[in-house]
Amino acid sequence: MQVLAVMAQQQPAQPEQDTSGGALGVLEWLGTHFIGLFNESGKQFVGLVTGILPTLIVLLTFMYALTMFIGEQRVTRAVQWSGRWWITRYTIMPMLAVLMLTNPMCYSFGRFLPERHKPAFYDSAVSFVHPVTTFFPYANAGELFVWLGIANGITQLGESTVPLALRYFLVGILVIFIRGIVTEKLTAFMIKRTGRTEVFADFDREFEAAKAGARA
C-alpha cells in the first residue's frame, strides 16, 4: 500500500480529461480521485506524528511522573482540601482533576464531595476540558481541534498563539467558577423545591461518616 501511495505521488499531473456523463461520470471521478484522499490523509498523519503527538506523550509522561514524585496520597489530600470551600471547589479542584486524570476520568474526583455539590463540580470540570488544551493538550487530546480551530487564524498570520492561549485559559477558569456557583445554587433550589431536603441531609451524614472512617 505504501508503494502504491509513493507511485501515485511520483506520477506527473495528468491533464484534465473529459468524463462521461451521468452515473458513469461520477464513478470515473471517484476512481480518479480515490488515491488522492488517502494521500492527503497520510500527510495529515505524518504531520501529527512529527507535530503534536510527541508533545502530548511528553506532557502526559511528565504529569504522571510528577504525580508519582509528589505521591498519590498527597495529591488526594490536595484535592480534598480544595473541595472544602466554594472558591477553590470550582477553580482549583476542577483544574487538578483535569490535569491529573484527564478527560473523562477527571469527573471521578467528585467522589470527594457530598452529593449536593457533585452536579456543580461536574459542570465546572466539563467546562474546563477545552480551555485546558491551550497549554496542556494531553488532558483532552481527543477534542484538541477546538483550540486548534480557534488558533488557526493567528497561526496563518504568523503570530504567536501564546497571548490568545493565556486569555483563553484564564477566561476558562472564570467561566468554570461562575458555572460552579450557579449550578450549586440551582441544585440547592431544586433539592428544596422537590422536597428532598432530608434525603440530601442523610447523604451529608453518610459522607461525613465515611470521611471520619477514612481518617481513623
Coordinates of N, CA and C in Angstrom, one line a residue:
M1 N 0.8 -1.2 0.0 CA 0.0 0.0 0.0 C 0.9 1.2 0.0
Q2 N 2.0 1.2 0.8 CA 2.9 2.4 0.8 C 3.5 2.6 -0.6
V3 N 3.9 1.5 -1.3 CA 4.5 1.6 -2.6 C 3.5 2.2 -3.6
L4 N 2.2 1.8 -3.5 CA 1.2 2.4 -4.4 C 1.1 3.9 -4.1
A5 N 1.1 4.3 -2.8 CA 1.0 5.7 -2.5 C 2.2 6.5 -3.0
V6 N 3.4 6.0 -2.9 CA 4.6 6.6 -3.4 C 4.5 6.8 -4.9
M7 N 4.1 5.7 -5.6 CA 4.0 5.7 -7.0 C 3.0 6.8 -7.5
A8 N 1.9 6.8 -6.7 CA 0.8 7.8 -7.0 C 1.3 9.2 -6.9
Q9 N 2.2 9.5 -5.8 CA 2.7 10.8 -5.6 C 3.7 11.2 -6.7
Q10 N 4.5 10.2 -7.2 CA 5.5 10.5 -8.2 C 5.0 10.7 -9.6
Q11 N 3.8 10.2 -9.8 CA 3.2 10.4 -11.2 C 3.0 11.8 -11.5
P12 N 3.3 12.2 -12.7 CA 3.1 13.6 -13.1 C 1.6 13.9 -13.2
A13 N 1.3 15.2 -13.0 CA -0.1 15.5 -13.0 C -0.7 15.3 -14.4
Q14 N -1.8 14.7 -14.5 CA -2.4 14.3 -15.8 C -3.4 15.5 -16.2
P15 N -3.4 15.8 -17.4 CA -4.3 16.8 -17.9 C -5.7 16.4 -17.7
E16 N -6.6 17.4 -17.5 CA -8.0 17.1 -17.3 C -8.5 16.4 -18.5
Q17 N -9.3 15.4 -18.3 CA -9.9 14.7 -19.4 C -11.4 14.8 -19.3
D18 N -12.0 14.7 -20.5 CA -13.4 14.7 -20.5 C -13.9 13.4 -19.9
T19 N -14.9 13.4 -19.1 CA -15.5 12.2 -18.5 C -16.9 12.0 -19.0
S20 N -17.4 10.8 -18.8 CA -18.7 10.5 -19.3 C -19.7 11.2 -18.4
G21 N -20.9 11.4 -18.9 CA -21.9 12.0 -18.1 C -22.7 11.0 -17.2
G22 N -23.6 11.5 -16.4 CA -24.4 10.6 -15.6 C -23.7 9.8 -14.5
A23 N -24.2 8.7 -14.2 CA -23.7 7.8 -13.1 C -22.3 7.4 -13.5
L24 N -22.0 7.1 -14.7 CA -20.7 6.6 -15.1 C -19.7 7.7 -14.9
G25 N -20.0 8.9 -15.2 CA -19.1 10.0 -15.0 C -18.7 10.2 -13.5
V26 N -19.7 10.0 -12.6 CA -19.5 10.1 -11.2 C -18.5 9.0 -10.8
L27 N -18.7 7.8 -11.3 CA -17.8 6.7 -10.9 C -16.4 6.9 -11.4
E28 N -16.2 7.5 -12.6 CA -14.9 7.8 -13.2 C -14.2 8.9 -12.3
W29 N -15.0 9.9 -11.9 CA -14.4 10.9 -11.0 C -13.9 10.3 -9.7
L30 N -14.7 9.4 -9.1 CA -14.4 8.8 -7.8 C -13.1 8.0 -8.0
G31 N -13.0 7.2 -9.1 CA -11.9 6.4 -9.3 C -10.6 7.2 -9.5
T32 N -10.7 8.4 -10.2 CA -9.6 9.3 -10.4 C -9.0 9.9 -9.1
H33 N -9.9 10.3 -8.2 CA -9.6 11.0 -7.0 C -9.5 10.1 -5.8
F34 N -9.7 8.8 -6.0 CA -9.7 7.9 -4.8 C -8.4 7.9 -4.1
I35 N -7.3 7.7 -4.8 CA -6.0 7.6 -4.1 C -5.6 8.9 -3.5
G36 N -6.1 10.1 -4.0 CA -5.8 11.4 -3.5 C -6.3 11.6 -2.1
L37 N -7.4 11.0 -1.8 CA -8.0 11.1 -0.4 C -7.0 10.4 0.6
F38 N -6.5 9.3 0.2 CA -5.5 8.6 1.1 C -4.2 9.3 1.2
N39 N -3.8 9.9 0.1 CA -2.5 10.7 0.1 C -2.6 11.8 1.1
E40 N -3.7 12.6 1.0 CA -3.9 13.7 2.0 C -4.0 13.2 3.4
S41 N -4.7 12.1 3.6 CA -4.8 11.5 5.0 C -3.4 11.1 5.5
G42 N -2.6 10.6 4.6 CA -1.2 10.2 5.0 C -0.4 11.5 5.4
K43 N -0.6 12.5 4.7 CA 0.1 13.8 5.0 C -0.3 14.3 6.4
Q44 N -1.6 14.3 6.6 CA -2.1 14.7 7.9 C -1.6 13.9 9.1
F45 N -1.5 12.5 8.8 CA -1.0 11.7 9.9 C 0.5 11.9 10.1
V46 N 1.3 12.1 9.1 CA 2.7 12.4 9.3 C 2.8 13.8 10.0
G47 N 2.0 14.7 9.7 CA 2.0 16.0 10.4 C 1.8 15.8 11.9
L48 N 0.8 14.9 12.3 CA 0.6 14.7 13.7 C 1.7 14.0 14.4
V49 N 2.3 13.0 13.7 CA 3.4 12.2 14.3 C 4.6 13.1 14.5
T50 N 4.9 14.1 13.6 CA 6.0 15.0 13.8 C 5.7 16.3 14.5
G51 N 4.4 16.4 14.8 CA 4.0 17.7 15.5 C 3.5 17.5 16.9
I52 N 2.2 17.3 17.0 CA 1.5 17.4 18.3 C 1.7 16.1 19.1
L53 N 1.8 14.9 18.5 CA 1.8 13.6 19.2 C 3.0 13.6 20.2
P54 N 4.2 13.9 19.8 CA 5.3 13.9 20.8 C 5.1 14.8 21.9
T55 N 4.5 16.0 21.7 CA 4.2 16.9 22.8 C 3.2 16.3 23.8
L56 N 2.2 15.7 23.2 CA 1.2 15.0 24.1 C 1.8 13.9 25.0
I57 N 2.6 13.1 24.3 CA 3.3 12.0 25.1 C 4.2 12.5 26.2
V58 N 5.0 13.5 25.8 CA 5.9 14.0 26.8 C 5.2 14.7 28.0
L59 N 4.2 15.5 27.7 CA 3.4 16.2 28.7 C 2.7 15.1 29.6
L60 N 2.1 14.1 29.0 CA 1.4 13.1 29.8 C 2.4 12.4 30.7
T61 N 3.5 12.0 30.2 CA 4.6 11.3 31.0 C 5.0 12.2 32.1
F62 N 5.2 13.5 31.8 CA 5.7 14.4 32.9 C 4.7 14.5 34.0
M63 N 3.4 14.6 33.7 CA 2.3 14.8 34.7 C 2.2 13.5 35.5
Y64 N 2.3 12.3 34.9 CA 2.3 11.1 35.7 C 3.5 11.0 36.6
A65 N 4.7 11.4 36.1 CA 5.9 11.4 36.9 C 5.8 12.3 38.0
L66 N 5.2 13.5 37.8 CA 5.1 14.5 38.9 C 4.1 14.0 39.9
T67 N 3.1 13.3 39.5 CA 2.1 12.7 40.5 C 2.8 11.7 41.3
M68 N 3.6 10.8 40.7 CA 4.3 9.8 41.4 C 5.4 10.4 42.4
F69 N 6.0 11.5 41.9 CA 7.0 12.1 42.8 C 6.4 12.8 44.0
I70 N 5.3 13.5 43.8 CA 4.6 14.1 44.9 C 4.0 13.1 45.8
G71 N 3.4 12.0 45.2 CA 2.8 11.0 46.0 C 1.3 11.1 45.8
E72 N 0.7 9.9 45.5 CA -0.8 9.9 45.2 C -1.6 10.3 46.4
Q73 N -1.1 10.0 47.6 CA -1.9 10.4 48.8 C -1.9 11.9 49.0
R74 N -0.7 12.5 48.7 CA -0.6 14.0 48.9 C -1.5 14.7 47.8
V75 N -1.6 14.1 46.6 CA -2.4 14.7 45.6 C -3.9 14.5 46.0
T76 N -4.2 13.4 46.6 CA -5.6 13.2 47.0 C -6.0 14.1 48.1
R77 N -5.1 14.3 49.1 CA -5.3 15.3 50.1 C -5.5 16.7 49.6
A78 N -4.7 17.1 48.6 CA -4.8 18.4 48.0 C -6.2 18.6 47.3
V79 N -6.7 17.5 46.7 CA -8.0 17.6 46.0 C -9.1 17.7 47.1
Q80 N -9.0 16.9 48.2 CA -10.0 17.0 49.2 C -9.9 18.4 49.9
W81 N -8.7 18.9 50.1 CA -8.6 20.3 50.7 C -9.3 21.3 49.8
S82 N -9.1 21.2 48.5 CA -9.7 22.2 47.5 C -11.2 22.1 47.5
G83 N -11.8 21.0 47.9 CA -13.2 20.8 47.8 C -13.9 21.4 49.1
R84 N -13.2 21.9 50.0 CA -13.8 22.4 51.3 C -14.5 23.7 51.1
W85 N -14.0 24.6 50.3 CA -14.5 26.0 50.1 C -15.0 26.2 48.7
W86 N -16.0 27.0 48.6 CA -16.6 27.2 47.2 C -15.7 27.8 46.3
I87 N -14.8 28.7 46.8 CA -13.9 29.5 45.9 C -12.9 28.6 45.2
T88 N -12.5 27.5 46.0 CA -11.5 26.6 45.4 C -12.1 25.4 44.8
R89 N -13.4 25.1 45.2 CA -14.1 23.9 44.8 C -14.4 24.0 43.3
Y90 N -14.5 25.2 42.8 CA -14.9 25.4 41.3 C -13.8 26.1 40.6
T91 N -12.6 26.1 41.1 CA -11.4 26.6 40.4 C -10.2 25.6 40.5
I92 N -9.7 25.5 41.7 CA -8.5 24.6 41.8 C -8.9 23.1 41.6
M93 N -10.0 22.7 42.2 CA -10.3 21.3 42.2 C -10.6 20.8 40.7
P94 N -11.4 21.5 39.9 CA -11.5 21.1 38.5 C -10.2 21.1 37.8
M95 N -9.3 22.1 38.0 CA -8.1 22.1 37.3 C -7.2 20.9 37.7
L96 N -7.1 20.6 39.0 CA -6.3 19.4 39.4 C -6.9 18.2 38.8
A97 N -8.2 18.1 38.8 CA -8.9 16.9 38.3 C -8.5 16.7 36.8
V98 N -8.7 17.7 36.0 CA -8.4 17.6 34.6 C -6.9 17.4 34.3
L99 N -6.1 18.1 35.0 CA -4.6 17.9 34.7 C -4.1 16.6 35.2
M100 N -4.6 16.0 36.3 CA -4.1 14.8 36.8 C -4.7 13.6 36.2
L101 N -6.0 13.6 35.9 CA -6.7 12.4 35.4 C -7.1 12.5 34.0
T102 N -7.1 13.7 33.4 CA -7.5 14.0 32.0 C -9.0 13.7 31.8
N103 N -9.5 14.0 30.7 CA -10.9 13.7 30.3 C -11.0 12.3 29.8
P104 N -11.9 11.5 30.2 CA -13.1 11.7 31.1 C -12.9 11.3 32.6
M105 N -11.7 10.8 32.9 CA -11.6 10.3 34.3 C -11.6 11.4 35.3
C106 N -11.4 12.6 34.9 CA -11.4 13.7 35.9 C -12.7 13.9 36.7
Y107 N -13.8 13.4 36.1 CA -15.1 13.6 36.8 C -15.1 12.7 38.1
S108 N -14.3 11.7 38.1 CA -14.3 10.7 39.3 C -13.9 11.4 40.6
F109 N -13.2 12.6 40.5 CA -12.8 13.3 41.7 C -14.1 13.8 42.4
G110 N -15.2 13.8 41.8 CA -16.4 14.1 42.5 C -16.7 13.3 43.7
R111 N -16.1 12.1 43.8 CA -16.3 11.2 45.0 C -15.8 11.9 46.3
F112 N -15.0 12.9 46.2 CA -14.5 13.6 47.4 C -15.5 14.7 47.9
L113 N -16.6 14.8 47.2 CA -17.6 15.8 47.5 C -18.9 15.2 47.9
P114 N -19.7 15.9 48.8 CA -21.1 15.4 49.1 C -22.0 15.5 47.9
E115 N -23.0 14.8 47.9 CA -23.9 14.6 46.8 C -24.4 16.0 46.3
R116 N -24.7 16.9 47.1 CA -25.3 18.2 46.7 C -24.3 19.0 45.9
H117 N -23.0 18.7 46.0 CA -22.0 19.5 45.3 C -21.5 18.8 44.0
K118 N -21.9 17.6 43.8 CA -21.4 16.9 42.6 C -21.8 17.4 41.3
P119 N -23.1 17.8 41.2 CA -23.5 18.4 39.9 C -22.7 19.7 39.5
A120 N -22.5 20.5 40.5 CA -21.7 21.8 40.2 C -20.3 21.4 39.9
F121 N -19.7 20.5 40.6 CA -18.3 20.1 40.2 C -18.2 19.6 38.8
Y122 N -19.2 18.7 38.4 CA -19.2 18.2 37.1 C -19.3 19.3 36.1
D123 N -20.2 20.2 36.3 CA -20.3 21.4 35.4 C -19.0 22.1 35.2
S124 N -18.3 22.4 36.3 CA -17.1 23.1 36.3 C -16.0 22.3 35.5
A125 N -15.9 21.0 35.8 CA -14.8 20.2 35.2 C -15.1 20.0 33.7
V126 N -16.3 19.7 33.3 CA -16.6 19.5 31.9 C -16.5 20.8 31.1
S127 N -16.6 21.9 31.8 CA -16.4 23.2 31.1 C -14.9 23.6 30.9
F128 N -14.0 22.9 31.6 CA -12.6 23.2 31.6 C -11.8 22.4 30.6
V129 N -12.4 21.3 30.1 CA -11.7 20.4 29.2 C -11.3 21.0 27.9
H130 N -11.8 22.1 27.5 CA -11.4 22.8 26.3 C -10.3 23.9 26.6
P131 N -10.6 24.8 27.5 CA -9.5 25.8 27.8 C -8.2 25.2 28.2
V132 N -8.2 24.0 28.9 CA -7.0 23.4 29.3 C -6.1 23.0 28.2
T133 N -6.7 22.8 27.0 CA -5.8 22.3 25.9 C -4.9 23.3 25.4
T134 N -5.0 24.6 25.8 CA -4.1 25.6 25.3 C -2.7 25.4 25.7
F135 N -2.5 25.0 27.0 CA -1.1 24.7 27.5 C -0.9 23.2 27.9
F136 N -2.0 22.5 28.0 CA -1.9 21.1 28.4 C -2.8 20.2 27.5
P137 N -2.4 20.1 26.2 CA -3.2 19.4 25.2 C -3.5 18.0 25.5
Y138 N -2.6 17.3 26.3 CA -2.8 15.9 26.6 C -4.1 15.7 27.4
A139 N -4.5 16.7 28.2 CA -5.7 16.5 29.1 C -7.0 16.2 28.3
N140 N -7.0 16.6 27.1 CA -8.2 16.4 26.3 C -7.9 16.3 24.8
A141 N -6.9 15.4 24.5 CA -6.4 15.3 23.2 C -7.4 15.0 22.1
G142 N -8.4 14.3 22.5 CA -9.5 13.9 21.5 C -10.3 15.0 21.0
E143 N -10.3 16.2 21.7 CA -11.0 17.4 21.3 C -10.1 18.6 21.1
L144 N -8.8 18.3 20.8 CA -7.9 19.4 20.6 C -8.2 20.3 19.4
F145 N -9.1 19.7 18.5 CA -9.4 20.5 17.3 C -10.2 21.8 17.7
V146 N -10.8 21.8 18.9 CA -11.5 23.1 19.3 C -10.5 24.2 19.5
W147 N -9.4 24.0 20.2 CA -8.4 25.0 20.4 C -7.7 25.3 19.1
L148 N -7.3 24.3 18.3 CA -6.6 24.5 17.1 C -7.5 25.3 16.1
G149 N -8.8 25.1 16.1 CA -9.7 25.9 15.3 C -9.7 27.3 15.7
I150 N -9.7 27.6 17.0 CA -9.6 29.0 17.4 C -8.3 29.7 17.1
A151 N -7.2 28.9 17.2 CA -5.9 29.5 17.0 C -5.5 29.5 15.5
N152 N -6.3 28.9 14.6 CA -5.9 28.7 13.3 C -5.6 30.1 12.6
G153 N -6.5 31.0 12.8 CA -6.3 32.4 12.2 C -5.0 33.0 12.6
I154 N -4.7 33.0 13.9 CA -3.5 33.6 14.4 C -2.3 32.9 13.8
T155 N -2.3 31.5 13.7 CA -1.2 30.8 13.1 C -1.0 31.2 11.6
Q156 N -2.1 31.3 10.9 CA -1.9 31.7 9.5 C -1.3 33.1 9.3
L157 N -1.5 34.0 10.3 CA -0.9 35.3 10.2 C 0.5 35.3 10.7
G158 N 1.0 34.1 11.1 CA 2.4 34.0 11.6 C 2.7 34.6 12.9
E159 N 1.6 34.9 13.7 CA 1.7 35.5 15.0 C 1.8 34.3 16.1
S160 N 2.3 34.7 17.3 CA 2.3 33.8 18.4 C 0.9 33.5 19.0
T161 N 0.6 32.3 19.3 CA -0.7 32.0 19.8 C -0.7 32.1 21.4
V162 N 0.5 32.4 22.0 CA 0.6 32.4 23.4 C -0.4 33.4 24.1
P163 N -0.4 34.7 23.6 CA -1.3 35.6 24.2 C -2.8 35.2 24.2
L164 N -3.2 34.6 23.0 CA -4.6 34.1 22.9 C -4.8 32.9 23.8
A165 N -3.8 32.0 23.9 CA -3.9 30.8 24.8 C -4.0 31.2 26.2
L166 N -3.3 32.2 26.6 CA -3.3 32.7 28.0 C -4.7 33.2 28.4
R167 N -5.2 34.1 27.5 CA -6.6 34.6 27.7 C -7.6 33.6 27.7
Y168 N -7.5 32.6 26.8 CA -8.5 31.5 26.7 C -8.5 30.7 28.0
F169 N -7.3 30.5 28.5 CA -7.1 29.7 29.7 C -7.7 30.4 30.9
L170 N -7.4 31.7 31.1 CA -7.9 32.5 32.2 C -9.4 32.7 32.2
V171 N -9.9 33.0 31.0 CA -11.3 33.1 30.8 C -12.0 31.8 31.2
G172 N -11.4 30.7 30.8 CA -11.9 29.3 31.1 C -12.1 29.1 32.6
I173 N -11.1 29.6 33.4 CA -11.1 29.5 34.9 C -12.3 30.3 35.4
L174 N -12.4 31.5 34.9 CA -13.5 32.4 35.3 C -14.9 31.8 35.0
V175 N -15.0 31.2 33.8 CA -16.3 30.6 33.4 C -16.6 29.4 34.3
I176 N -15.6 28.5 34.6 CA -16.0 27.3 35.4 C -16.3 27.7 36.8
F177 N -15.7 28.8 37.3 CA -16.1 29.3 38.6 C -17.5 29.8 38.7
I178 N -17.9 30.6 37.6 CA -19.3 31.1 37.6 C -20.3 29.9 37.4
R179 N -20.0 29.0 36.5 CA -20.9 27.9 36.3 C -21.0 27.0 37.6
G180 N -19.9 26.8 38.3 CA -20.0 26.0 39.5 C -20.9 26.7 40.6
I181 N -20.7 28.0 40.8 CA -21.6 28.7 41.7 C -23.0 28.6 41.3
V182 N -23.3 28.9 40.1 CA -24.7 28.9 39.6 C -25.3 27.6 39.7
T183 N -24.6 26.5 39.3 CA -25.1 25.2 39.4 C -25.3 24.7 40.8
E184 N -24.4 25.1 41.7 CA -24.6 24.8 43.1 C -25.9 25.4 43.7
K185 N -26.1 26.7 43.3 CA -27.3 27.4 43.8 C -28.6 26.7 43.2
L186 N -28.5 26.4 41.9 CA -29.7 25.7 41.3 C -30.0 24.4 41.9
T187 N -28.9 23.6 42.2 CA -29.1 22.3 42.9 C -29.7 22.4 44.2
A188 N -29.3 23.4 45.0 CA -29.9 23.6 46.3 C -31.4 24.0 46.2
F189 N -31.7 24.8 45.2 CA -33.0 25.3 44.9 C -33.9 24.1 44.6
M190 N -33.4 23.2 43.7 CA -34.2 22.0 43.2 C -34.3 21.0 44.4
I191 N -33.3 20.9 45.2 CA -33.5 20.0 46.4 C -34.6 20.4 47.3
K192 N -34.6 21.7 47.5 CA -35.7 22.3 48.4 C -37.0 22.2 47.7
R193 N -37.1 22.5 46.4 CA -38.4 22.6 45.7 C -39.0 21.2 45.6
T194 N -38.2 20.2 45.4 CA -38.7 18.8 45.2 C -38.9 18.1 46.5
G195 N -38.6 18.8 47.6 CA -38.9 18.1 48.9 C -37.9 17.0 49.3
R196 N -36.7 17.1 48.8 CA -35.6 16.1 49.1 C -34.6 16.6 50.1
T197 N -35.0 17.6 50.9 CA -34.0 18.1 51.9 C -33.5 17.1 52.8
E198 N -34.4 16.3 53.4 CA -34.0 15.2 54.3 C -33.2 14.1 53.6
V199 N -33.5 13.8 52.4 CA -32.7 12.8 51.7 C -31.3 13.3 51.5
F200 N -31.1 14.5 51.2 CA -29.7 15.0 51.0 C -29.0 15.2 52.3
A201 N -29.8 15.5 53.4 CA -29.2 15.6 54.7 C -28.7 14.2 55.1
D202 N -29.4 13.2 54.8 CA -28.9 11.8 55.0 C -27.6 11.6 54.2
F203 N -27.6 12.0 53.0 CA -26.4 11.9 52.2 C -25.2 12.6 52.8
D204 N -25.5 13.8 53.4 CA -24.4 14.5 54.0 C -23.9 13.8 55.2
R205 N -24.7 13.2 56.0 CA -24.3 12.5 57.2 C -23.5 11.3 56.8
E206 N -23.9 10.6 55.8 CA -23.2 9.4 55.3 C -21.8 9.8 54.8
F207 N -21.7 11.0 54.1 CA -20.5 11.5 53.6 C -19.5 11.8 54.7
E208 N -20.0 12.5 55.8 CA -19.1 12.9 56.9 C -18.7 11.6 57.7
A209 N -19.6 10.6 57.8 CA -19.2 9.4 58.5 C -18.1 8.6 57.7
A210 N -18.2 8.7 56.4 CA -17.2 8.0 55.5 C -15.9 8.7 55.7
K211 N -15.9 10.0 55.7 CA -14.6 10.8 55.9 C -14.0 10.5 57.3
A212 N -14.9 10.4 58.3 CA -14.3 10.1 59.6 C -13.7 8.7 59.7
G213 N -14.4 7.8 59.0 CA -13.9 6.4 59.0 C -12.6 6.3 58.2
A214 N -12.4 7.2 57.2 CA -11.2 7.2 56.4 C -10.0 7.7 57.2
R215 N -10.3 8.7 58.1 CA -9.2 9.3 58.9 C -8.8 8.3 60.0
A216 N -9.7 7.5 60.5 CA -9.4 6.6 61.6 C -8.4 5.5 61.2

